[in-house]
Amino acid sequence: MKKITLLTFLFALLLTGCAETPNDDTVSTVDAETNAELAEAGPAYNVEGTYDPFEGFNRTMWDLNYNYLDPYIARPVSLAYVDYVPSPLRTGIRNFLSNLDEPANMVNSIIMLDGEQAVTHFNRFWINTVFGIGGLIDIASAADIRKPAEPGFGDAMGYHGVPNGQYFMVPFYGPTTLREGTGDYVDGLYFPLSLLTFWQSLGKWAFEGMEDRAALVSQEAMLKDSPDPYLFTRDAYIQNRNFRASGGELELEEPQDEEYLDDFLDEINEF
């Protein structure tokens, strides 16, 4: 999922600067050590690559999102958009916004050494831009040039060994990590995303977010049935980021005490 970038990046940097200095028997910085070493120095995490030093704060933000912002704002607005906006209009908006990401997907595929996927993103961009009225119509898919995975710069960094870094739960935004926040910021520097104003980027995030939120309604029961929804969400998110950073080659492992995670990961991997 693509989300607005600058706010998350600045928020991550702010919290990083406010972090307490670790004890002598722990690692000193995130950048100097791998996530595995961080996990060994701190709490035992179910999913490799997890580093959640702000769990108390993150749980507070989770409660805000899960108990207030989502049920009273995000969920009803998203369902209203899906239910009342004509499907052809929604499809055109979705196609247009998705087309804006294709150059970034192409560059990130190159960084991840996937030339075939990079060529596919390039072909989709020029075909849909030229023949699909700026991307409103997905001509490429009609020509059997199907959209492959959408790698972000955060995924590319992970592919080359950059750890996830700190995990954050941000109001309205949801889960992210320092690596993903930085990667989203870099993605926003690619053409044509770099041409968007703040408000245009916000609109892109809002429209895509409404579609994604409405699509997850069928998965709400699994979240509610989880013994700890916060850990369920964190583990699912980190596993998904690890999977994307591996180029789809990583075998997803089911964390202990989270029997619902596999189905949830199958669902979110479709976005």
mmCIF file of C-alpha atoms in Angstrom:
data_model
loop_
_atom_site.group_PDB
_atom_site.id
_atom_site.type_symbol
_atom_site.label_atom_id
_atom_site.label_comp_id
_atom_site.label_asym_id
_atom_site.label_seq_id
_atom_site.Cartn_x
_atom_site.Cartn_y
_atom_site.Cartn_z
ATOM 1 C CA MET A 1 0.000 0.000 0.000
ATOM 2 C CA LYS A 2 1.219 3.519 -0.877
ATOM 3 C CA LYS A 3 0.692 6.148 1.782
ATOM 4 C CA ILE A 4 1.552 9.791 2.276
ATOM 5 C CA THR A 5 5.243 9.976 3.037
ATOM 6 C CA LEU A 6 6.649 13.151 4.542
ATOM 7 C CA LEU A 7 4.624 13.077 7.777
ATOM 8 C CA THR A 8 5.725 9.542 8.600
ATOM 9 C CA PHE A 9 9.378 10.272 7.848
ATOM 10 C CA LEU A 10 9.466 13.366 10.049
ATOM 11 C CA PHE A 11 7.506 11.604 12.782
ATOM 12 C CA ALA A 12 9.946 8.700 12.741
ATOM 13 C CA LEU A 13 12.936 11.017 12.984
ATOM 14 C CA LEU A 14 11.333 12.910 15.857
ATOM 15 C CA LEU A 15 10.713 9.761 17.872
ATOM 16 C CA THR A 16 14.171 8.453 17.077
ATOM 17 C CA GLY A 17 15.707 11.624 18.488
ATOM 18 C CA CYS A 18 13.614 11.303 21.643
ATOM 19 C CA ALA A 19 14.567 7.664 22.295
ATOM 20 C CA GLU A 20 16.287 6.847 25.564
ATOM 21 C CA THR A 21 19.917 5.723 25.508
ATOM 22 C CA PRO A 22 20.084 1.905 25.774
ATOM 23 C CA ASN A 23 21.705 0.197 28.734
ATOM 24 C CA ASP A 24 25.378 -0.825 28.524
ATOM 25 C CA ASP A 25 24.471 -4.435 27.799
ATOM 26 C CA THR A 26 22.404 -3.518 24.757
ATOM 27 C CA VAL A 27 23.332 -2.240 21.332
ATOM 28 C CA SER A 28 23.984 1.499 21.047
ATOM 29 C CA THR A 29 22.327 2.432 17.760
ATOM 30 C CA VAL A 30 19.906 0.944 15.255
ATOM 31 C CA ASP A 31 22.056 1.787 12.275
ATOM 32 C CA ALA A 32 25.145 0.084 13.718
ATOM 33 C CA GLU A 33 23.580 -3.315 14.392
ATOM 34 C CA THR A 34 21.256 -5.742 12.682
ATOM 35 C CA ASN A 35 17.686 -6.333 13.752
ATOM 36 C CA ALA A 36 18.650 -9.787 15.017
ATOM 37 C CA GLU A 37 21.123 -8.254 17.452
ATOM 38 C CA LEU A 38 18.567 -5.689 18.552
ATOM 39 C CA ALA A 39 16.066 -8.447 19.231
ATOM 40 C CA GLU A 40 18.612 -10.368 21.284
ATOM 41 C CA ALA A 41 19.415 -7.253 23.309
ATOM 42 C CA GLY A 42 15.792 -6.379 23.981
ATOM 43 C CA PRO A 43 12.480 -8.226 24.346
ATOM 44 C CA ALA A 44 12.016 -11.550 22.585
ATOM 45 C CA TYR A 45 9.946 -10.956 19.441
ATOM 46 C CA ASN A 46 7.993 -13.630 17.606
ATOM 47 C CA VAL A 47 8.908 -12.281 14.155
ATOM 48 C CA GLU A 48 12.473 -11.749 12.971
ATOM 49 C CA GLY A 49 13.228 -8.137 12.138
ATOM 50 C CA THR A 50 10.927 -6.662 14.804
ATOM 51 C CA TYR A 51 12.230 -3.806 16.955
ATOM 52 C CA ASP A 52 9.548 -2.088 19.029
ATOM 53 C CA PRO A 53 11.274 0.110 21.639
ATOM 54 C CA PHE A 54 8.255 2.433 21.844
ATOM 55 C CA GLU A 55 5.673 -0.278 22.518
ATOM 56 C CA GLY A 56 3.951 1.652 25.303
ATOM 57 C CA PHE A 57 3.472 4.699 23.088
ATOM 58 C CA ASN A 58 2.572 2.522 20.086
ATOM 59 C CA ARG A 59 -0.116 0.705 22.059
ATOM 60 C CA THR A 60 -1.650 4.047 23.005
ATOM 61 C CA MET A 61 -1.697 5.047 19.328
ATOM 62 C CA TRP A 62 -3.129 1.630 18.462
ATOM 63 C CA ASP A 63 -5.989 2.169 20.898
ATOM 64 C CA LEU A 64 -6.620 5.592 19.370
ATOM 65 C CA ASN A 65 -6.696 4.153 15.852
ATOM 66 C CA TYR A 66 -8.561 0.949 16.626
ATOM 67 C CA ASN A 67 -11.159 2.217 19.097
ATOM 68 C CA TYR A 68 -11.821 5.740 17.823
ATOM 69 C CA LEU A 69 -10.325 6.881 14.520
ATOM 70 C CA ASP A 70 -11.125 3.725 12.566
ATOM 71 C CA PRO A 71 -14.678 2.897 13.735
ATOM 72 C CA TYR A 72 -15.881 6.503 13.764
ATOM 73 C CA ILE A 73 -14.023 7.968 10.788
ATOM 74 C CA ALA A 74 -11.925 5.708 8.544
ATOM 75 C CA ARG A 75 -14.279 2.726 8.321
ATOM 76 C CA PRO A 76 -17.592 4.529 7.701
ATOM 77 C CA VAL A 77 -16.022 7.003 5.261
ATOM 78 C CA SER A 78 -14.345 4.193 3.327
ATOM 79 C CA LEU A 79 -17.514 2.112 3.119
ATOM 80 C CA ALA A 80 -19.543 5.150 2.041
ATOM 81 C CA TYR A 81 -17.032 5.855 -0.711
ATOM 82 C CA VAL A 82 -17.143 2.273 -1.971
ATOM 83 C CA ASP A 83 -20.936 1.969 -1.669
ATOM 84 C CA TYR A 84 -22.029 5.298 -3.157
ATOM 85 C CA VAL A 85 -19.369 6.347 -5.670
ATOM 86 C CA PRO A 86 -20.080 4.747 -9.070
ATOM 87 C CA SER A 87 -17.765 1.827 -9.775
ATOM 88 C CA PRO A 88 -16.476 3.177 -13.142
ATOM 89 C CA LEU A 89 -15.447 6.427 -11.456
ATOM 90 C CA ARG A 90 -13.698 4.580 -8.617
ATOM 91 C CA THR A 91 -11.910 2.340 -11.115
ATOM 92 C CA GLY A 92 -10.715 5.337 -13.120
ATOM 93 C CA ILE A 93 -9.391 7.059 -9.995
ATOM 94 C CA ARG A 94 -7.704 3.873 -8.812
ATOM 95 C CA ASN A 95 -6.092 3.294 -12.214
ATOM 96 C CA PHE A 96 -4.865 6.883 -12.481
ATOM 97 C CA LEU A 97 -3.309 6.915 -9.014
ATOM 98 C CA SER A 98 -1.755 3.495 -9.493
ATOM 99 C CA ASN A 99 -0.193 4.635 -12.768
ATOM 100 C CA LEU A 100 1.607 7.447 -10.953
ATOM 101 C CA ASP A 101 3.523 4.828 -8.954
ATOM 102 C CA GLU A 102 4.815 2.891 -11.967
ATOM 103 C CA PRO A 103 8.099 4.855 -12.484
ATOM 104 C CA ALA A 104 8.959 4.391 -8.803
ATOM 105 C CA ASN A 105 8.100 0.707 -9.069
ATOM 106 C CA MET A 106 10.368 0.454 -12.116
ATOM 107 C CA VAL A 107 13.368 2.093 -10.420
ATOM 108 C CA ASN A 108 12.917 0.054 -7.247
ATOM 109 C CA SER A 109 12.695 -3.152 -9.309
ATOM 110 C CA ILE A 110 16.021 -2.259 -10.919
ATOM 111 C CA ILE A 111 17.558 -1.692 -7.484
ATOM 112 C CA MET A 112 16.252 -5.111 -6.481
ATOM 113 C CA LEU A 113 17.951 -6.588 -9.591
ATOM 114 C CA ASP A 114 14.644 -7.618 -11.187
ATOM 115 C CA GLY A 115 14.999 -6.412 -14.777
ATOM 116 C CA GLU A 116 11.956 -8.285 -16.069
ATOM 117 C CA GLN A 117 9.669 -6.671 -13.517
ATOM 118 C CA ALA A 118 11.213 -3.246 -14.205
ATOM 119 C CA VAL A 119 10.444 -3.592 -17.926
ATOM 120 C CA THR A 120 6.863 -4.574 -17.098
ATOM 121 C CA HIS A 121 6.370 -1.464 -14.956
ATOM 122 C CA PHE A 122 7.911 0.709 -17.694
ATOM 123 C CA ASN A 123 5.647 -0.748 -20.369
ATOM 124 C CA ARG A 124 2.572 -0.383 -18.192
ATOM 125 C CA PHE A 125 3.373 3.268 -17.506
ATOM 126 C CA TRP A 126 3.863 4.424 -21.082
ATOM 127 C CA ILE A 127 1.019 2.320 -22.495
ATOM 128 C CA ASN A 128 -1.525 3.453 -19.907
ATOM 129 C CA THR A 129 -0.322 7.064 -20.024
ATOM 130 C CA VAL A 130 -0.456 7.317 -23.831
ATOM 131 C CA PHE A 131 -3.389 5.082 -24.682
ATOM 132 C CA GLY A 132 -5.250 5.008 -21.361
ATOM 133 C CA ILE A 133 -5.936 8.751 -21.055
ATOM 134 C CA GLY A 134 -3.194 9.418 -18.547
ATOM 135 C CA GLY A 135 -3.778 6.133 -16.779
ATOM 136 C CA LEU A 136 -7.531 6.372 -16.234
ATOM 137 C CA ILE A 137 -7.998 3.198 -18.289
ATOM 138 C CA ASP A 138 -5.803 0.176 -17.639
ATOM 139 C CA ILE A 139 -5.036 -0.644 -21.265
ATOM 140 C CA ALA A 140 -1.925 -2.573 -20.262
ATOM 141 C CA SER A 141 -3.889 -5.154 -18.292
ATOM 142 C CA ALA A 142 -6.324 -5.497 -21.188
ATOM 143 C CA ALA A 143 -3.252 -6.236 -23.358
ATOM 144 C CA ASP A 144 -2.277 -8.955 -20.852
ATOM 145 C CA ILE A 145 0.539 -6.919 -19.302
ATOM 146 C CA ARG A 146 -0.465 -7.638 -15.730
ATOM 147 C CA LYS A 147 0.695 -5.494 -12.840
ATOM 148 C CA PRO A 148 3.433 -7.283 -10.881
ATOM 149 C CA ALA A 149 4.463 -6.572 -7.302
ATOM 150 C CA GLU A 150 4.860 -2.901 -6.385
ATOM 151 C CA PRO A 151 8.230 -2.608 -4.629
ATOM 152 C CA GLY A 152 8.905 0.531 -2.622
ATOM 153 C CA PHE A 153 12.323 1.964 -1.899
ATOM 154 C CA GLY A 154 11.936 0.587 1.622
ATOM 155 C CA ASP A 155 11.612 -2.895 0.104
ATOM 156 C CA ALA A 156 14.709 -2.248 -2.022
ATOM 157 C CA MET A 157 16.692 -1.207 1.054
ATOM 158 C CA GLY A 158 15.547 -4.348 2.852
ATOM 159 C CA TYR A 159 16.545 -6.458 -0.149
ATOM 160 C CA HIS A 160 20.105 -5.209 0.271
ATOM 161 C CA GLY A 161 20.191 -5.884 3.998
ATOM 162 C CA VAL A 162 18.985 -2.640 5.602
ATOM 163 C CA PRO A 163 17.033 -3.632 8.768
ATOM 164 C CA ASN A 164 13.479 -2.504 9.485
ATOM 165 C CA GLY A 165 14.526 -0.252 12.337
ATOM 166 C CA GLN A 166 12.062 1.015 14.919
ATOM 167 C CA TYR A 167 8.410 0.099 14.592
ATOM 168 C CA PHE A 168 5.823 2.877 14.939
ATOM 169 C CA MET A 169 2.040 3.052 15.126
ATOM 170 C CA VAL A 170 0.991 6.444 13.741
ATOM 171 C CA PRO A 171 -2.521 7.952 14.140
ATOM 172 C CA PHE A 172 -4.594 7.544 10.934
ATOM 173 C CA TYR A 173 -1.508 6.275 9.116
ATOM 174 C CA GLY A 174 -1.206 2.910 10.840
ATOM 175 C CA PRO A 175 1.941 0.775 11.240
ATOM 176 C CA THR A 176 5.298 1.667 9.744
ATOM 177 C CA THR A 177 9.005 1.297 10.447
ATOM 178 C CA LEU A 178 11.915 3.688 10.167
ATOM 179 C CA ARG A 179 13.038 1.941 6.975
ATOM 180 C CA GLU A 180 9.592 2.116 5.389
ATOM 181 C CA GLY A 181 9.048 5.741 6.387
ATOM 182 C CA THR A 182 12.364 6.670 4.808
ATOM 183 C CA GLY A 183 11.578 4.551 1.746
ATOM 184 C CA ASP A 184 8.178 6.193 1.287
ATOM 185 C CA TYR A 185 9.842 9.590 1.424
ATOM 186 C CA VAL A 186 12.305 8.592 -1.308
ATOM 187 C CA ASP A 187 9.489 7.161 -3.438
ATOM 188 C CA GLY A 188 7.862 10.590 -3.318
ATOM 189 C CA LEU A 189 10.958 12.061 -4.989
ATOM 190 C CA TYR A 190 10.458 10.011 -8.168
ATOM 191 C CA PHE A 191 8.712 11.480 -11.218
ATOM 192 C CA PRO A 192 5.746 12.023 -11.460
ATOM 193 C CA LEU A 193 5.108 11.747 -7.704
ATOM 194 C CA SER A 194 7.606 14.565 -7.183
ATOM 195 C CA LEU A 195 5.282 16.909 -9.095
ATOM 196 C CA LEU A 196 2.421 16.445 -6.654
ATOM 197 C CA THR A 197 1.734 19.157 -4.121
ATOM 198 C CA PHE A 198 1.151 18.305 -0.465
ATOM 199 C CA TRP A 199 -2.623 18.403 -0.941
ATOM 200 C CA GLN A 200 -2.487 16.287 -4.078
ATOM 201 C CA SER A 201 -0.366 13.712 -2.231
ATOM 202 C CA LEU A 202 -2.854 13.819 0.622
ATOM 203 C CA GLY A 203 -5.696 13.201 -1.808
ATOM 204 C CA LYS A 204 -3.859 10.262 -3.351
ATOM 205 C CA TRP A 205 -3.289 8.761 0.087
ATOM 206 C CA ALA A 206 -6.956 9.288 1.025
ATOM 207 C CA PHE A 207 -8.438 7.672 -2.090
ATOM 208 C CA GLU A 208 -6.088 4.708 -1.974
ATOM 209 C CA GLY A 209 -6.571 4.377 1.762
ATOM 210 C CA MET A 210 -10.363 4.236 1.440
ATOM 211 C CA GLU A 211 -10.120 1.439 -1.123
ATOM 212 C CA ASP A 212 -7.656 -0.537 1.000
ATOM 213 C CA ARG A 213 -9.630 -0.051 4.216
ATOM 214 C CA ALA A 214 -12.890 -1.185 2.645
ATOM 215 C CA ALA A 215 -11.166 -4.287 1.242
ATOM 216 C CA LEU A 216 -10.082 -5.346 4.740
ATOM 217 C CA VAL A 217 -13.596 -5.435 6.197
ATOM 218 C CA SER A 218 -13.805 -9.182 5.620
ATOM 219 C CA GLN A 219 -10.682 -9.664 7.767
ATOM 220 C CA GLU A 220 -11.948 -7.765 10.818
ATOM 221 C CA ALA A 221 -13.166 -10.913 12.580
ATOM 222 C CA MET A 222 -9.660 -12.390 12.643
ATOM 223 C CA LEU A 223 -8.312 -9.240 14.254
ATOM 224 C CA LYS A 224 -11.055 -9.212 16.888
ATOM 225 C CA ASP A 225 -10.502 -12.906 17.667
ATOM 226 C CA SER A 226 -6.773 -12.437 18.149
ATOM 227 C CA PRO A 227 -5.601 -12.662 21.780
ATOM 228 C CA ASP A 228 -3.624 -9.432 21.336
ATOM 229 C CA PRO A 229 -4.710 -7.341 18.303
ATOM 230 C CA TYR A 230 -1.735 -5.006 18.689
ATOM 231 C CA LEU A 231 0.800 -7.851 18.447
ATOM 232 C CA PHE A 232 -1.228 -9.482 15.682
ATOM 233 C CA THR A 233 -1.052 -6.300 13.601
ATOM 234 C CA ARG A 234 2.618 -5.681 14.333
ATOM 235 C CA ASP A 235 3.656 -9.240 13.488
ATOM 236 C CA ALA A 236 1.572 -9.294 10.314
ATOM 237 C CA TYR A 237 3.042 -5.978 9.204
ATOM 238 C CA ILE A 238 6.679 -6.946 9.865
ATOM 239 C CA GLN A 239 6.258 -10.332 8.187
ATOM 240 C CA ASN A 240 4.718 -8.641 5.166
ATOM 241 C CA ARG A 241 7.589 -6.120 4.963
ATOM 242 C CA ASN A 242 10.135 -8.944 5.291
ATOM 243 C CA PHE A 243 8.370 -10.851 2.521
ATOM 244 C CA ARG A 244 8.330 -7.839 0.206
ATOM 245 C CA ALA A 245 11.984 -7.057 0.915
ATOM 246 C CA SER A 246 12.934 -10.608 -0.060
ATOM 247 C CA GLY A 247 11.400 -10.139 -3.502
ATOM 248 C CA GLY A 248 8.715 -12.677 -2.642
ATOM 249 C CA GLU A 249 11.238 -15.433 -1.928
ATOM 250 C CA LEU A 250 10.927 -15.493 1.858
ATOM 251 C CA GLU A 251 8.811 -18.233 3.394
ATOM 252 C CA LEU A 252 6.416 -16.631 5.845
ATOM 253 C CA GLU A 253 6.590 -18.093 9.324
ATOM 254 C CA GLU A 254 3.632 -18.120 11.659
ATOM 255 C CA PRO A 255 4.506 -16.441 14.974
ATOM 256 C CA GLN A 256 3.658 -18.274 18.148
ATOM 257 C CA ASP A 257 0.168 -17.673 19.585
ATOM 258 C CA GLU A 258 -1.050 -16.038 16.337
ATOM 259 C CA GLU A 259 -2.953 -18.766 14.513
ATOM 260 C CA TYR A 260 -4.869 -16.242 12.393
ATOM 261 C CA LEU A 261 -1.845 -14.578 10.828
ATOM 262 C CA ASP A 262 -1.410 -16.714 7.704
ATOM 263 C CA ASP A 263 -4.871 -15.910 6.317
ATOM 264 C CA PHE A 264 -4.395 -12.238 7.133
ATOM 265 C CA LEU A 265 -1.031 -12.155 5.332
ATOM 266 C CA ASP A 266 -2.538 -13.795 2.268
ATOM 267 C CA GLU A 267 -5.097 -11.005 2.171
ATOM 268 C CA ILE A 268 -2.747 -8.038 2.609
ATOM 269 C CA ASN A 269 -0.204 -9.461 0.142
ATOM 270 C CA GLU A 270 -2.799 -8.889 -2.589
ATOM 271 C CA PHE A 271 -2.514 -5.095 -2.225
#
